[in-house]
mmCIF file of C-alpha atoms and ligand atoms in Angstrom:
data_model
loop_
_atom_site.group_PDB
_atom_site.id
_atom_site.type_symbol
_atom_site.label_atom_id
_atom_site.label_comp_id
_atom_site.label_asym_id
_atom_site.label_seq_id
_atom_site.Cartn_x
_atom_site.Cartn_y
_atom_site.Cartn_z
ATOM 1 C CA UNK A 69 120.143 -70.454 82.919
ATOM 2 C CA UNK A 70 121.129 -69.651 86.481
ATOM 3 C CA UNK A 71 120.236 -66.003 86.993
ATOM 4 C CA UNK A 72 121.048 -63.606 89.841
ATOM 5 C CA UNK A 73 118.603 -60.685 90.206
ATOM 6 C CA UNK A 74 119.505 -57.752 92.456
ATOM 7 C CA UNK A 75 116.944 -54.998 93.148
ATOM 8 C CA UNK A 76 113.469 -56.489 93.368
ATOM 9 C CA UNK A 77 111.306 -53.363 93.556
ATOM 10 C CA UNK A 78 108.339 -52.272 91.441
ATOM 11 C CA UNK A 79 110.141 -53.175 88.217
ATOM 12 C CA UNK A 80 112.629 -55.858 89.284
ATOM 13 C CA UNK A 81 110.117 -58.108 91.057
ATOM 14 C CA UNK A 82 107.827 -58.752 88.058
ATOM 15 C CA UNK A 83 110.830 -59.042 85.713
ATOM 16 C CA UNK A 84 112.379 -61.718 87.966
ATOM 17 C CA UNK A 85 109.043 -63.541 88.209
ATOM 18 C CA UNK A 86 108.759 -63.664 84.413
ATOM 19 C CA UNK A 87 112.243 -65.194 84.154
ATOM 20 C CA UNK A 88 111.350 -67.822 86.765
ATOM 21 C CA UNK A 89 108.050 -68.595 84.991
ATOM 22 C CA UNK A 90 109.997 -69.170 81.760
ATOM 23 C CA UNK A 91 111.934 -71.943 83.528
ATOM 24 C CA UNK A 92 115.118 -70.163 84.601
ATOM 25 C CA UNK A 93 116.585 -70.678 88.072
ATOM 26 C CA UNK A 94 116.434 -67.218 89.674
ATOM 27 C CA UNK A 95 118.241 -66.219 92.883
ATOM 28 C CA UNK A 96 117.406 -62.729 94.143
ATOM 29 C CA UNK A 97 118.645 -60.133 96.588
ATOM 30 C CA UNK A 98 117.159 -56.855 97.820
ATOM 31 C CA UNK A 99 118.043 -54.760 100.864
ATOM 32 C CA UNK A 100 114.313 -54.664 101.636
ATOM 33 C CA UNK A 101 112.741 -57.825 103.022
ATOM 34 C CA UNK A 102 110.825 -59.059 99.967
ATOM 35 C CA UNK A 103 109.335 -62.367 98.845
ATOM 36 C CA UNK A 104 108.998 -62.874 95.110
ATOM 37 C CA UNK A 105 107.052 -65.633 93.375
ATOM 38 C CA UNK A 106 109.439 -68.249 91.937
ATOM 39 C CA UNK A 107 112.605 -66.530 93.227
ATOM 40 C CA UNK A 108 114.972 -67.993 95.869
ATOM 41 C CA UNK A 109 116.290 -65.204 98.095
ATOM 42 C CA UNK A 110 120.011 -64.934 98.924
ATOM 43 C CA UNK A 111 121.409 -63.230 102.028
ATOM 44 C CA UNK A 112 123.725 -60.838 100.139
ATOM 45 C CA UNK A 113 124.238 -59.376 96.667
ATOM 46 C CA UNK A 114 127.515 -61.312 96.321
ATOM 47 C CA UNK A 115 125.735 -64.582 97.144
ATOM 48 C CA UNK A 116 123.011 -63.851 94.572
ATOM 49 C CA UNK A 117 125.690 -63.116 91.958
ATOM 50 C CA UNK A 118 128.032 -66.023 92.613
ATOM 51 C CA UNK A 119 127.847 -69.092 90.330
ATOM 52 C CA UNK A 120 125.305 -67.555 87.877
ATOM 53 C CA UNK A 121 125.320 -67.419 84.088
ATOM 54 C CA UNK A 122 123.841 -63.900 84.059
ATOM 55 C CA UNK A 123 123.351 -61.333 86.828
ATOM 56 C CA UNK A 124 120.728 -58.603 86.395
ATOM 57 C CA UNK A 125 120.518 -55.416 88.472
ATOM 58 C CA UNK A 126 117.449 -53.129 88.705
ATOM 59 C CA UNK A 127 118.423 -50.396 91.182
ATOM 60 C CA UNK A 128 117.386 -46.812 91.989
ATOM 61 C CA UNK A 129 120.449 -44.834 90.799
ATOM 62 C CA UNK A 130 124.076 -44.768 89.652
ATOM 63 C CA UNK A 131 125.576 -44.418 93.135
ATOM 64 C CA UNK A 132 123.839 -47.579 94.357
ATOM 65 C CA UNK A 133 124.697 -49.403 91.129
ATOM 66 C CA UNK A 134 128.407 -48.572 91.585
ATOM 67 C CA UNK A 135 128.356 -49.842 95.200
ATOM 68 C CA UNK A 136 126.548 -53.069 94.262
ATOM 69 C CA UNK A 137 128.881 -53.595 91.270
ATOM 70 C CA UNK A 138 131.943 -53.307 93.546
ATOM 71 C CA UNK A 139 130.440 -56.028 95.729
ATOM 72 C CA UNK A 140 129.355 -58.463 93.017
ATOM 73 C CA UNK A 141 132.051 -58.181 90.343
ATOM 74 C CA UNK A 142 134.626 -60.158 92.417
ATOM 75 C CA UNK A 143 131.983 -62.852 93.065
ATOM 76 C CA UNK A 144 131.274 -63.484 89.365
ATOM 77 C CA UNK A 145 133.254 -65.893 87.166
ATOM 78 C CA UNK A 146 134.774 -64.637 83.876
ATOM 79 C CA UNK A 147 132.273 -64.961 81.027
ATOM 80 C CA UNK A 148 129.263 -64.156 83.247
ATOM 81 C CA UNK A 149 126.766 -61.678 81.766
ATOM 82 C CA UNK A 150 126.195 -58.523 83.869
ATOM 83 C CA UNK A 151 123.038 -56.770 82.713
ATOM 84 C CA UNK A 152 122.113 -53.502 84.414
ATOM 85 C CA UNK A 153 118.503 -52.539 83.632
ATOM 86 C CA UNK A 154 118.386 -49.522 86.008
ATOM 87 C CA UNK A 155 118.154 -45.990 84.633
ATOM 88 C CA UNK A 156 121.428 -44.336 85.683
ATOM 89 C CA UNK A 157 123.825 -41.624 84.488
ATOM 90 C CA UNK A 158 125.926 -42.485 81.444
ATOM 91 C CA UNK A 159 129.154 -41.977 83.424
ATOM 92 C CA UNK A 160 128.233 -44.594 86.070
ATOM 93 C CA UNK A 161 127.123 -47.037 83.352
ATOM 94 C CA UNK A 162 130.496 -46.679 81.581
ATOM 95 C CA UNK A 163 132.535 -46.907 84.811
ATOM 96 C CA UNK A 164 130.747 -50.102 85.896
ATOM 97 C CA UNK A 165 131.088 -51.633 82.419
ATOM 98 C CA UNK A 166 134.821 -50.887 82.413
ATOM 99 C CA UNK A 167 135.382 -52.584 85.790
ATOM 100 C CA UNK A 168 133.247 -55.560 84.772
ATOM 101 C CA UNK A 169 135.045 -55.996 81.436
ATOM 102 C CA UNK A 170 138.422 -55.808 83.222
ATOM 103 C CA UNK A 171 137.260 -58.765 85.364
ATOM 104 C CA UNK A 172 136.398 -60.754 82.215
ATOM 105 C CA UNK A 173 132.613 -60.279 82.561
ATOM 106 C CA UNK A 174 130.188 -59.409 79.739
ATOM 107 C CA UNK A 175 128.543 -56.101 80.775
ATOM 108 C CA UNK A 176 125.450 -54.563 79.147
ATOM 109 C CA UNK A 177 123.623 -51.392 80.188
ATOM 110 C CA UNK A 178 120.011 -52.074 79.270
ATOM 111 C CA UNK A 179 117.552 -49.520 80.659
ATOM 112 C CA UNK A 180 113.916 -50.107 79.849
ATOM 113 C CA UNK A 181 110.849 -48.319 78.658
ATOM 114 C CA UNK A 182 107.345 -49.600 79.388
ATOM 115 C CA UNK A 183 106.970 -49.059 83.143
ATOM 116 C CA UNK A 184 105.489 -51.371 85.753
ATOM 117 C CA UNK A 185 102.776 -52.591 83.344
ATOM 118 C CA UNK A 186 105.408 -53.556 80.767
ATOM 119 C CA UNK A 187 107.487 -55.297 83.445
ATOM 120 C CA UNK A 188 104.489 -57.354 84.623
ATOM 121 C CA UNK A 189 103.312 -58.166 81.088
ATOM 122 C CA UNK A 190 106.791 -58.978 79.735
ATOM 123 C CA UNK A 191 106.445 -56.231 77.111
ATOM 124 C CA UNK A 192 109.340 -53.922 78.013
ATOM 125 C CA UNK A 193 111.631 -52.343 75.417
ATOM 126 C CA UNK A 194 115.349 -52.682 76.207
ATOM 127 C CA UNK A 195 117.955 -50.217 74.906
ATOM 128 C CA UNK A 196 121.303 -51.882 75.241
ATOM 129 C CA UNK A 197 124.947 -50.783 75.253
ATOM 130 C CA UNK A 198 127.848 -53.245 75.254
ATOM 131 C CA UNK A 199 129.863 -55.591 73.065
ATOM 132 C CA UNK A 200 128.138 -57.860 70.525
ATOM 133 C CA UNK A 201 129.122 -60.868 72.653
ATOM 134 C CA UNK A 202 127.626 -59.354 75.819
ATOM 135 C CA UNK A 203 124.417 -58.378 74.002
ATOM 136 C CA UNK A 204 124.089 -61.907 72.552
ATOM 137 C CA UNK A 205 124.381 -63.423 76.039
ATOM 138 C CA UNK A 206 121.581 -61.198 77.405
ATOM 139 C CA UNK A 207 119.298 -61.274 74.356
ATOM 140 C CA UNK A 208 117.288 -64.442 75.207
ATOM 141 C CA UNK A 209 116.422 -62.895 78.589
ATOM 142 C CA UNK A 210 115.337 -59.635 76.952
ATOM 143 C CA UNK A 211 112.949 -61.757 74.866
ATOM 144 C CA UNK A 212 111.287 -63.062 78.049
ATOM 145 C CA UNK A 213 111.116 -59.771 79.977
ATOM 146 C CA UNK A 214 110.265 -57.676 76.952
ATOM 147 C CA UNK A 215 109.087 -57.531 73.373
ATOM 148 C CA UNK A 216 111.927 -55.552 71.823
ATOM 149 C CA UNK A 217 115.644 -55.056 72.443
ATOM 150 C CA UNK A 218 117.755 -52.622 70.428
ATOM 151 C CA UNK A 219 121.541 -52.944 70.534
ATOM 152 C CA UNK A 220 122.403 -49.232 70.538
ATOM 153 C CA UNK A 221 126.202 -49.431 70.599
ATOM 154 C CA UNK A 222 129.091 -49.466 73.075
ATOM 155 C CA UNK A 223 128.760 -49.305 76.892
ATOM 156 C CA UNK A 224 126.621 -46.312 77.916
ATOM 157 C CA UNK A 225 124.725 -46.216 74.599
ATOM 158 C CA UNK A 226 121.624 -47.778 76.188
ATOM 159 C CA UNK A 227 121.494 -45.078 78.878
ATOM 160 C CA UNK A 228 122.122 -42.399 76.234
ATOM 161 C CA UNK A 229 119.148 -43.660 74.177
ATOM 162 C CA UNK A 230 116.918 -43.789 77.259
ATOM 163 C CA UNK A 231 117.578 -40.216 78.401
ATOM 164 C CA UNK A 232 117.267 -38.791 74.874
ATOM 165 C CA UNK A 233 113.919 -40.577 74.468
ATOM 166 C CA UNK A 234 112.628 -39.359 77.810
ATOM 167 C CA UNK A 235 113.815 -35.800 77.178
ATOM 168 C CA UNK A 236 111.614 -35.819 74.062
ATOM 169 C CA UNK A 237 108.758 -37.355 76.052
ATOM 170 C CA UNK A 238 108.970 -34.800 78.893
ATOM 171 C CA UNK A 239 109.019 -31.837 76.532
ATOM 172 C CA UNK A 240 106.213 -33.144 74.300
ATOM 173 C CA UNK A 241 104.004 -33.938 77.294
ATOM 174 C CA UNK A 242 104.435 -30.400 78.615
ATOM 175 C CA UNK A 243 103.602 -28.762 75.289
ATOM 176 C CA UNK A 244 100.636 -31.100 74.755
ATOM 177 C CA UNK A 245 99.249 -30.047 78.162
ATOM 178 C CA UNK A 246 99.930 -26.371 77.421
ATOM 179 C CA UNK A 247 98.080 -26.704 74.144
ATOM 180 C CA UNK A 248 94.991 -28.257 75.812
ATOM 181 C CA UNK A 249 94.928 -25.461 78.410
ATOM 182 C CA UNK A 250 95.275 -22.845 75.655
ATOM 183 C CA UNK A 251 92.543 -24.554 73.587
ATOM 184 C CA UNK A 252 90.203 -24.415 76.628
ATOM 185 C CA UNK A 253 90.716 -20.666 76.923
ATOM 186 C CA UNK A 254 90.160 -20.239 73.183
ATOM 187 C CA UNK A 255 86.833 -22.083 73.492
ATOM 188 C CA UNK A 256 88.014 -25.054 71.405
ATOM 189 C CA UNK A 257 86.385 -28.348 72.390
ATOM 190 C CA UNK A 258 88.937 -30.884 73.717
ATOM 191 C CA UNK A 259 87.580 -33.759 71.643
ATOM 192 C CA UNK A 260 87.833 -31.654 68.466
ATOM 193 C CA UNK A 261 91.364 -30.655 69.411
ATOM 194 C CA UNK A 262 92.269 -34.352 69.835
ATOM 195 C CA UNK A 263 90.584 -35.320 66.553
ATOM 196 C CA UNK A 264 92.623 -32.726 64.673
ATOM 197 C CA UNK A 265 96.018 -32.982 66.393
ATOM 198 C CA UNK A 266 96.109 -36.785 66.649
ATOM 199 C CA UNK A 267 95.846 -36.948 62.845
ATOM 200 C CA UNK A 268 97.890 -33.828 62.049
ATOM 201 C CA UNK A 269 101.511 -32.768 62.328
ATOM 202 C CA UNK A 270 101.233 -32.069 66.091
ATOM 203 C CA UNK A 271 100.652 -35.747 66.849
ATOM 204 C CA UNK A 272 102.895 -37.538 69.312
ATOM 205 C CA UNK A 273 102.873 -40.464 71.711
ATOM 206 C CA UNK A 274 101.814 -38.026 74.475
ATOM 207 C CA UNK A 275 98.733 -36.994 72.510
ATOM 208 C CA UNK A 276 97.835 -40.186 70.659
ATOM 209 C CA UNK A 277 98.671 -42.969 73.130
ATOM 210 C CA UNK A 278 98.683 -41.241 76.528
ATOM 211 C CA UNK A 279 96.325 -38.285 76.101
ATOM 212 C CA UNK A 280 96.550 -36.060 79.241
ATOM 213 C CA UNK A 281 92.889 -34.929 78.954
ATOM 214 C CA UNK A 282 90.378 -37.144 80.845
ATOM 215 C CA UNK A 283 87.748 -38.834 78.689
ATOM 216 C CA UNK A 284 89.592 -38.051 75.449
ATOM 217 C CA UNK A 285 91.538 -40.542 73.340
ATOM 218 C CA UNK A 286 92.645 -43.935 74.678
ATOM 219 C CA UNK A 287 92.437 -44.901 78.378
ATOM 220 C CA UNK A 288 95.319 -43.245 80.225
ATOM 221 C CA UNK A 289 96.213 -42.142 83.795
ATOM 222 C CA UNK A 290 94.154 -38.973 83.120
ATOM 223 C CA UNK A 291 91.089 -41.271 83.277
ATOM 224 C CA UNK A 292 92.214 -42.543 86.697
ATOM 225 C CA UNK A 293 92.626 -39.213 88.501
ATOM 226 C CA UNK A 294 96.242 -39.009 87.276
ATOM 227 C CA UNK A 295 97.451 -41.924 89.410
ATOM 228 C CA UNK A 296 100.722 -43.156 87.825
ATOM 229 C CA UNK A 297 101.372 -44.579 85.209
ATOM 230 C CA UNK A 298 104.673 -42.896 84.879
ATOM 231 C CA UNK A 299 105.154 -40.736 87.956
ATOM 232 C CA UNK A 300 106.223 -37.100 87.560
ATOM 233 C CA UNK A 301 109.121 -37.684 89.983
ATOM 234 C CA UNK A 302 110.513 -40.471 87.746
ATOM 235 C CA UNK A 303 110.244 -38.134 84.748
ATOM 236 C CA UNK A 304 112.146 -35.532 86.778
ATOM 237 C CA UNK A 305 114.864 -38.100 87.525
ATOM 238 C CA UNK A 306 115.286 -38.871 83.808
ATOM 239 C CA UNK A 307 115.272 -35.183 82.804
ATOM 240 C CA UNK A 308 117.971 -34.487 85.394
ATOM 241 C CA UNK A 309 120.063 -37.327 83.952
ATOM 242 C CA UNK A 310 119.601 -35.839 80.468
ATOM 243 C CA UNK A 311 120.835 -32.436 81.643
ATOM 244 C CA UNK A 312 123.737 -33.971 83.592
ATOM 245 C CA UNK A 313 124.787 -35.748 80.384
ATOM 246 C CA UNK A 314 124.266 -32.615 78.270
ATOM 247 C CA UNK A 315 126.515 -30.642 80.607
ATOM 248 C CA UNK A 316 129.184 -33.331 80.523
ATOM 249 C CA UNK A 317 129.413 -33.222 76.711
ATOM 250 C CA UNK A 318 128.600 -29.486 76.280
ATOM 251 C CA UNK A 319 125.348 -30.063 74.342
ATOM 252 C CA UNK A 320 122.842 -27.194 74.077
ATOM 253 C CA UNK A 321 119.430 -28.531 75.208
ATOM 254 C CA UNK A 322 117.245 -25.526 76.083
ATOM 255 C CA UNK A 323 113.895 -27.338 75.919
ATOM 256 C CA UNK A 324 115.214 -30.306 77.906
ATOM 257 C CA UNK A 325 116.448 -27.851 80.521
ATOM 258 C CA UNK A 326 113.113 -26.008 80.636
ATOM 259 C CA UNK A 327 111.272 -29.335 80.968
ATOM 260 C CA UNK A 328 113.536 -30.354 83.852
ATOM 261 C CA UNK A 329 112.906 -27.049 85.658
ATOM 262 C CA UNK A 330 109.148 -27.296 85.175
ATOM 263 C CA UNK A 331 108.966 -30.886 86.480
ATOM 264 C CA UNK A 332 111.200 -29.897 89.434
ATOM 265 C CA UNK A 333 108.807 -27.042 90.257
ATOM 266 C CA UNK A 334 105.798 -29.382 89.862
ATOM 267 C CA UNK A 335 107.224 -32.201 92.015
ATOM 268 C CA UNK A 336 109.073 -30.197 94.668
ATOM 269 C CA UNK A 337 106.963 -27.037 95.156
ATOM 270 C CA UNK A 338 103.510 -27.972 93.845
ATOM 271 C CA UNK A 339 101.298 -31.071 94.000
ATOM 272 C CA UNK A 340 103.149 -33.204 91.446
ATOM 273 C CA UNK A 341 104.767 -35.736 93.801
ATOM 274 C CA UNK A 342 103.075 -39.129 93.419
ATOM 275 C CA UNK A 343 100.983 -37.970 90.435
ATOM 276 C CA UNK A 344 101.337 -39.079 86.839
ATOM 277 C CA UNK A 345 103.581 -36.912 84.653
ATOM 278 C CA UNK A 346 100.543 -36.013 82.507
ATOM 279 C CA UNK A 347 99.029 -34.176 85.530
ATOM 280 C CA UNK A 348 100.756 -31.147 84.018
ATOM 281 C CA UNK A 349 97.375 -30.523 82.337
ATOM 282 C CA UNK A 350 95.385 -29.733 85.534
ATOM 283 C CA UNK A 351 98.428 -27.700 86.601
ATOM 284 C CA UNK A 352 98.223 -25.489 83.501
ATOM 285 C CA UNK A 353 94.401 -25.289 83.756
ATOM 286 C CA UNK A 354 94.736 -23.543 87.130
ATOM 287 C CA UNK A 355 97.244 -20.983 85.953
ATOM 288 C CA UNK A 356 97.205 -17.663 84.150
ATOM 289 C CA UNK A 357 99.986 -16.276 81.974
ATOM 290 C CA UNK A 358 101.484 -14.543 85.004
ATOM 291 C CA UNK A 359 101.545 -17.761 87.083
ATOM 292 C CA UNK A 360 99.017 -19.009 89.642
ATOM 293 C CA UNK A 361 95.589 -17.387 89.446
HETATM 294 P P1 NAD B 550 112.044 -49.328 93.268
HETATM 295 O O1 NAD B 550 112.510 -48.281 94.223
HETATM 296 O O2 NAD B 550 110.660 -49.859 93.375
HETATM 297 O O3 NAD B 550 113.059 -50.584 93.309
HETATM 298 C C1 NAD B 550 114.432 -50.503 93.582
HETATM 299 C C2 NAD B 550 114.776 -51.660 94.507
HETATM 300 O O4 NAD B 550 116.189 -51.678 94.749
HETATM 301 C C3 NAD B 550 114.100 -51.561 95.883
HETATM 302 O O5 NAD B 550 113.377 -52.746 96.161
HETATM 303 C C4 NAD B 550 115.269 -51.358 96.851
HETATM 304 O O6 NAD B 550 115.049 -51.941 98.132
HETATM 305 C C5 NAD B 550 116.379 -52.053 96.090
HETATM 306 N N1 NAD B 550 117.723 -51.651 96.532
HETATM 307 C C6 NAD B 550 118.174 -50.410 96.863
HETATM 308 N N2 NAD B 550 119.476 -50.461 97.194
HETATM 309 C C7 NAD B 550 119.853 -51.759 97.076
HETATM 310 C C8 NAD B 550 121.073 -52.455 97.284
HETATM 311 N N3 NAD B 550 122.192 -51.807 97.675
HETATM 312 N N4 NAD B 550 121.110 -53.790 97.078
HETATM 313 C C9 NAD B 550 119.989 -54.464 96.674
HETATM 314 N N5 NAD B 550 118.796 -53.855 96.466
HETATM 315 C C10 NAD B 550 118.745 -52.528 96.658
HETATM 316 O O7 NAD B 550 112.296 -48.703 91.814
HETATM 317 P P2 NAD B 550 111.693 -49.240 90.424
HETATM 318 O O8 NAD B 550 110.477 -48.442 90.087
HETATM 319 O O9 NAD B 550 111.654 -50.723 90.434
HETATM 320 O O10 NAD B 550 112.829 -48.716 89.421
HETATM 321 C C11 NAD B 550 114.072 -49.376 89.286
HETATM 322 C C12 NAD B 550 114.853 -48.703 88.176
HETATM 323 O O11 NAD B 550 114.109 -48.767 86.954
HETATM 324 C C13 NAD B 550 115.157 -47.214 88.415
HETATM 325 O O12 NAD B 550 116.460 -46.947 87.962
HETATM 326 C C14 NAD B 550 114.101 -46.520 87.580
HETATM 327 O O13 NAD B 550 114.512 -45.218 87.146
HETATM 328 C C15 NAD B 550 113.950 -47.467 86.412
HETATM 329 N N6 NAD B 550 112.649 -47.412 85.725
HETATM 330 C C16 NAD B 550 111.488 -47.389 86.446
HETATM 331 C C17 NAD B 550 110.283 -47.334 85.764
HETATM 332 C C18 NAD B 550 108.974 -47.316 86.527
HETATM 333 O O14 NAD B 550 107.940 -47.024 85.898
HETATM 334 N N7 NAD B 550 108.942 -47.625 87.812
HETATM 335 C C19 NAD B 550 110.244 -47.309 84.363
HETATM 336 C C20 NAD B 550 111.448 -47.385 83.663
HETATM 337 C C21 NAD B 550 112.646 -47.420 84.351
#
């Protein structure tokens, strides 16, 4: 296939390289001056999008996605697949899909889980929203860039699945870190705590696969001085999107809201910026019930 790829950052670059390695002809565009293995660079987004079978975007946020979509939609022929893999607000995803469908394109919102490691290894999970026809057009590419793609429903359903998943992740990571800090103060050995919880009803991905305590459980960013991994500021972005969506549909999400506030405090007023989202554990270690010691 002829593929256009717009947004070649930490995630987009390895995803585009994997498509090129699989034999597809990939033309890329990024506002930053980047060189990507196997990818021919175009001089504008419209040029990267014109004459392709599928165009993929991997951009920072909904505002940028909307601007890029306005530029590329007129350049794409009817029947072209338009796959947005960025994490954006549900409203932007739906607005872009509507414009694209009106132009005869096949739009899919397909945010990913798996991070930079998953992008490089071709093991991402895609959560997709769009028509059956649009999903079918994108599916072979999901199989190259990832190991699993779930067709979640109509446009916006992929973004909805992503923010619900990450709201669960943010809240469970916080409570897992709280529990380790409480266990410390109760004199409970961390390894024993892991042995019990990871095989009991408190288990979760945060505890079992990404344990925030150094030297306990599988290798995780905690074993690498909390270098990301999944950065706390990206978790904050996703939690904000979850609360924006919850407000828009009048859903009561008290724990999601508390998680968003705590990550905002951690990233904006404490030392969380640039650290992994599991660095909540050293944060709680330093604190007393009243706040900072
Ligand atoms: P990034 O900032 O590294 O990459 C974004 C790229 O888009 C940059 O290279 C930037 O120059 C480019 N860009 C910005 N405006 C542009 C424009 N108008 N036209 C063309 N290019 C433009 O971010 P990333 O980590 O690659 O993340 C991309 C998306 O994936 C985000 O929506 C993020 O939330 C999501 N995501 C990231 C991760 C992760 O672990 N990094 C995991 C899952 C999802």
